[in-house]
Protein backbone atom coordinates (compact mmCIF):
# COMPACT_ATOMS: atom_id res chain seq x y z
CA UNK A 1 0.00 0.00 0.00
CA UNK A 2 2.87 2.35 0.84
CA UNK A 3 4.48 1.71 -2.57
CA UNK A 4 1.28 2.75 -4.37
CA UNK A 5 1.09 6.06 -2.51
CA UNK A 6 4.70 6.96 -3.36
CA UNK A 7 4.08 6.12 -7.02
CA UNK A 8 0.96 8.28 -7.03
CA UNK A 9 2.86 11.11 -5.36
CA UNK A 10 5.64 10.84 -7.94
CA UNK A 11 3.09 10.94 -10.75
CA UNK A 12 1.40 13.93 -9.14
CA UNK A 13 4.73 15.78 -8.98
CA UNK A 14 5.51 15.00 -12.59
CA UNK A 15 2.08 16.17 -13.74
CA UNK A 16 2.39 19.32 -11.68
CA UNK A 17 5.80 20.06 -13.24
CA UNK A 18 4.42 19.52 -16.73
CA UNK A 19 1.47 21.77 -16.02
CA UNK A 20 3.79 24.49 -14.68
CA UNK A 21 5.95 24.27 -17.81
CA UNK A 22 2.93 24.64 -20.08
CA UNK A 23 1.54 27.56 -18.08
CA UNK A 24 4.88 29.40 -17.98
CA UNK A 25 5.44 28.83 -21.68
CA UNK A 26 2.05 30.31 -22.54
CA UNK A 27 2.74 33.53 -20.58
CA UNK A 28 5.99 34.21 -22.36
CA UNK A 29 8.08 32.92 -19.48
CA UNK A 30 10.21 30.00 -20.45
CA UNK A 31 11.30 27.16 -18.23
CA UNK A 32 14.98 26.80 -17.34
CA UNK A 33 15.68 24.05 -19.90
CA UNK A 34 14.16 25.86 -22.90
CA UNK A 35 17.30 27.82 -23.98
CA UNK A 36 19.33 24.61 -24.09
CA UNK A 37 16.74 22.92 -26.25
CA UNK A 38 16.54 25.91 -28.57
CA UNK A 39 20.29 25.79 -29.25
CA UNK A 40 20.18 22.13 -30.22
CA UNK A 41 17.21 22.34 -32.55
CA UNK A 42 17.81 23.85 -35.97
CA UNK A 43 15.05 25.43 -37.95
CA UNK A 44 14.61 23.42 -41.12
CA UNK A 45 12.17 24.11 -43.89
CA UNK A 46 10.99 20.67 -44.92
CA UNK A 47 9.37 21.86 -48.13
CA UNK A 48 12.58 23.34 -49.54
CA UNK A 49 14.86 20.33 -49.14
CA UNK A 50 16.85 19.05 -52.13
CA UNK A 51 15.91 15.68 -53.59
CA UNK A 52 17.37 12.65 -51.85
CA UNK A 53 19.09 11.51 -55.04
CA UNK A 54 20.95 14.80 -55.30
CA UNK A 55 22.13 14.72 -51.70
CA UNK A 56 23.41 11.15 -51.76
CA UNK A 57 24.95 11.28 -55.23
CA UNK A 58 27.73 13.60 -54.11
CA UNK A 59 31.06 11.82 -54.16
CA UNK A 60 33.17 11.79 -51.06
CA UNK A 61 36.46 13.58 -51.53
CA UNK A 62 38.26 11.55 -48.93
CA UNK A 63 38.77 7.81 -49.15
CA UNK A 64 39.35 5.97 -45.95
CA UNK A 65 41.57 2.97 -45.55
CA UNK A 66 40.47 0.56 -42.87
CA UNK A 67 43.01 -1.72 -41.25
CA UNK A 68 41.95 -4.96 -39.65
CA UNK A 69 43.54 -6.33 -36.51
CA UNK A 70 45.69 -8.75 -38.51
CA UNK A 71 47.13 -5.92 -40.60
CA UNK A 72 47.86 -3.83 -37.53
CA UNK A 73 49.63 -6.79 -35.90
CA UNK A 74 51.73 -7.30 -39.02
CA UNK A 75 52.80 -3.64 -39.04
CA UNK A 76 53.66 -3.77 -35.33
CA UNK A 77 55.77 -6.90 -35.78
CA UNK A 78 57.54 -5.39 -38.79
CA UNK A 79 58.32 -2.19 -36.89
CA UNK A 80 59.69 -4.18 -33.96
CA UNK A 81 61.84 -6.32 -36.28
CA UNK A 82 63.21 -3.26 -38.09
CA UNK A 83 64.00 -1.62 -34.74
CA UNK A 84 65.81 -4.77 -33.56
CA UNK A 85 67.84 -5.04 -36.78
CA UNK A 86 68.86 -1.38 -36.57
CA UNK A 87 69.73 -1.79 -32.89
CA UNK A 88 71.83 -4.92 -33.49
CA UNK A 89 73.62 -3.32 -36.42
CA UNK A 90 74.46 -0.15 -34.50
CA UNK A 91 75.61 -2.15 -31.44
CA UNK A 92 77.81 -4.67 -33.26
CA UNK A 93 78.39 -2.65 -36.45
CA UNK A 94 81.63 -3.76 -38.15
CA UNK A 95 81.84 -7.01 -36.19
CA UNK A 96 78.54 -8.15 -37.67
CA UNK A 97 79.60 -7.30 -41.23
CA UNK A 98 82.83 -9.28 -40.73
CA UNK A 99 80.89 -12.31 -39.52
CA UNK A 100 78.50 -12.07 -42.45
CA UNK A 101 81.43 -11.90 -44.89
CA UNK A 102 82.74 -15.20 -43.53
CA UNK A 103 79.46 -16.98 -44.28
CA UNK A 104 78.79 -15.49 -47.70
mmCIF file of C-alpha atoms in Angstrom:
data_model
loop_
_atom_site.group_PDB
_atom_site.id
_atom_site.type_symbol
_atom_site.label_atom_id
_atom_site.label_comp_id
_atom_site.label_asym_id
_atom_site.label_seq_id
_atom_site.Cartn_x
_atom_site.Cartn_y
_atom_site.Cartn_z
ATOM 1 C CA UNK A 1 0.000 0.000 0.000
ATOM 2 C CA UNK A 2 2.866 2.355 0.835
ATOM 3 C CA UNK A 3 4.479 1.711 -2.567
ATOM 4 C CA UNK A 4 1.284 2.755 -4.368
ATOM 5 C CA UNK A 5 1.086 6.063 -2.512
ATOM 6 C CA UNK A 6 4.697 6.956 -3.357
ATOM 7 C CA UNK A 7 4.082 6.125 -7.018
ATOM 8 C CA UNK A 8 0.964 8.279 -7.026
ATOM 9 C CA UNK A 9 2.857 11.108 -5.358
ATOM 10 C CA UNK A 10 5.644 10.839 -7.937
ATOM 11 C CA UNK A 11 3.093 10.938 -10.750
ATOM 12 C CA UNK A 12 1.400 13.926 -9.137
ATOM 13 C CA UNK A 13 4.733 15.784 -8.984
ATOM 14 C CA UNK A 14 5.507 14.999 -12.593
ATOM 15 C CA UNK A 15 2.078 16.166 -13.744
ATOM 16 C CA UNK A 16 2.393 19.316 -11.685
ATOM 17 C CA UNK A 17 5.805 20.062 -13.236
ATOM 18 C CA UNK A 18 4.424 19.517 -16.727
ATOM 19 C CA UNK A 19 1.469 21.774 -16.016
ATOM 20 C CA UNK A 20 3.786 24.489 -14.682
ATOM 21 C CA UNK A 21 5.949 24.271 -17.808
ATOM 22 C CA UNK A 22 2.927 24.637 -20.078
ATOM 23 C CA UNK A 23 1.536 27.558 -18.084
ATOM 24 C CA UNK A 24 4.878 29.398 -17.984
ATOM 25 C CA UNK A 25 5.444 28.827 -21.678
ATOM 26 C CA UNK A 26 2.051 30.313 -22.541
ATOM 27 C CA UNK A 27 2.736 33.526 -20.582
ATOM 28 C CA UNK A 28 5.994 34.209 -22.360
ATOM 29 C CA UNK A 29 8.075 32.916 -19.481
ATOM 30 C CA UNK A 30 10.214 29.998 -20.453
ATOM 31 C CA UNK A 31 11.299 27.156 -18.227
ATOM 32 C CA UNK A 32 14.980 26.801 -17.345
ATOM 33 C CA UNK A 33 15.685 24.048 -19.897
ATOM 34 C CA UNK A 34 14.165 25.858 -22.895
ATOM 35 C CA UNK A 35 17.301 27.815 -23.983
ATOM 36 C CA UNK A 36 19.334 24.608 -24.092
ATOM 37 C CA UNK A 37 16.744 22.920 -26.248
ATOM 38 C CA UNK A 38 16.543 25.911 -28.565
ATOM 39 C CA UNK A 39 20.292 25.790 -29.249
ATOM 40 C CA UNK A 40 20.182 22.126 -30.218
ATOM 41 C CA UNK A 41 17.205 22.336 -32.550
ATOM 42 C CA UNK A 42 17.813 23.847 -35.968
ATOM 43 C CA UNK A 43 15.053 25.429 -37.953
ATOM 44 C CA UNK A 44 14.606 23.419 -41.120
ATOM 45 C CA UNK A 45 12.170 24.113 -43.893
ATOM 46 C CA UNK A 46 10.992 20.669 -44.920
ATOM 47 C CA UNK A 47 9.366 21.856 -48.126
ATOM 48 C CA UNK A 48 12.577 23.342 -49.544
ATOM 49 C CA UNK A 49 14.859 20.325 -49.139
ATOM 50 C CA UNK A 50 16.845 19.053 -52.128
ATOM 51 C CA UNK A 51 15.912 15.678 -53.590
ATOM 52 C CA UNK A 52 17.374 12.653 -51.854
ATOM 53 C CA UNK A 53 19.090 11.509 -55.043
ATOM 54 C CA UNK A 54 20.949 14.802 -55.301
ATOM 55 C CA UNK A 55 22.131 14.723 -51.702
ATOM 56 C CA UNK A 56 23.405 11.152 -51.762
ATOM 57 C CA UNK A 57 24.950 11.278 -55.233
ATOM 58 C CA UNK A 58 27.731 13.603 -54.107
ATOM 59 C CA UNK A 59 31.056 11.819 -54.155
ATOM 60 C CA UNK A 60 33.169 11.793 -51.060
ATOM 61 C CA UNK A 61 36.458 13.584 -51.529
ATOM 62 C CA UNK A 62 38.261 11.551 -48.927
ATOM 63 C CA UNK A 63 38.774 7.809 -49.146
ATOM 64 C CA UNK A 64 39.349 5.966 -45.947
ATOM 65 C CA UNK A 65 41.570 2.970 -45.547
ATOM 66 C CA UNK A 66 40.475 0.560 -42.870
ATOM 67 C CA UNK A 67 43.013 -1.718 -41.251
ATOM 68 C CA UNK A 68 41.951 -4.959 -39.648
ATOM 69 C CA UNK A 69 43.542 -6.330 -36.512
ATOM 70 C CA UNK A 70 45.691 -8.746 -38.507
ATOM 71 C CA UNK A 71 47.131 -5.916 -40.599
ATOM 72 C CA UNK A 72 47.862 -3.827 -37.531
ATOM 73 C CA UNK A 73 49.627 -6.790 -35.896
ATOM 74 C CA UNK A 74 51.726 -7.301 -39.021
ATOM 75 C CA UNK A 75 52.800 -3.639 -39.036
ATOM 76 C CA UNK A 76 53.664 -3.766 -35.326
ATOM 77 C CA UNK A 77 55.768 -6.902 -35.778
ATOM 78 C CA UNK A 78 57.543 -5.385 -38.787
ATOM 79 C CA UNK A 79 58.320 -2.192 -36.890
ATOM 80 C CA UNK A 80 59.694 -4.182 -33.955
ATOM 81 C CA UNK A 81 61.844 -6.320 -36.285
ATOM 82 C CA UNK A 82 63.210 -3.262 -38.088
ATOM 83 C CA UNK A 83 63.998 -1.622 -34.740
ATOM 84 C CA UNK A 84 65.815 -4.771 -33.564
ATOM 85 C CA UNK A 85 67.837 -5.037 -36.775
ATOM 86 C CA UNK A 86 68.855 -1.380 -36.567
ATOM 87 C CA UNK A 87 69.735 -1.787 -32.887
ATOM 88 C CA UNK A 88 71.829 -4.924 -33.485
ATOM 89 C CA UNK A 89 73.616 -3.322 -36.417
ATOM 90 C CA UNK A 90 74.465 -0.153 -34.496
ATOM 91 C CA UNK A 91 75.606 -2.151 -31.445
ATOM 92 C CA UNK A 92 77.806 -4.667 -33.261
ATOM 93 C CA UNK A 93 78.394 -2.655 -36.450
ATOM 94 C CA UNK A 94 81.628 -3.758 -38.148
ATOM 95 C CA UNK A 95 81.841 -7.012 -36.186
ATOM 96 C CA UNK A 96 78.538 -8.145 -37.674
ATOM 97 C CA UNK A 97 79.601 -7.301 -41.228
ATOM 98 C CA UNK A 98 82.832 -9.276 -40.731
ATOM 99 C CA UNK A 99 80.893 -12.308 -39.521
ATOM 100 C CA UNK A 100 78.503 -12.065 -42.450
ATOM 101 C CA UNK A 101 81.429 -11.900 -44.893
ATOM 102 C CA UNK A 102 82.738 -15.195 -43.531
ATOM 103 C CA UNK A 103 79.458 -16.982 -44.279
ATOM 104 C CA UNK A 104 78.794 -15.493 -47.698
#
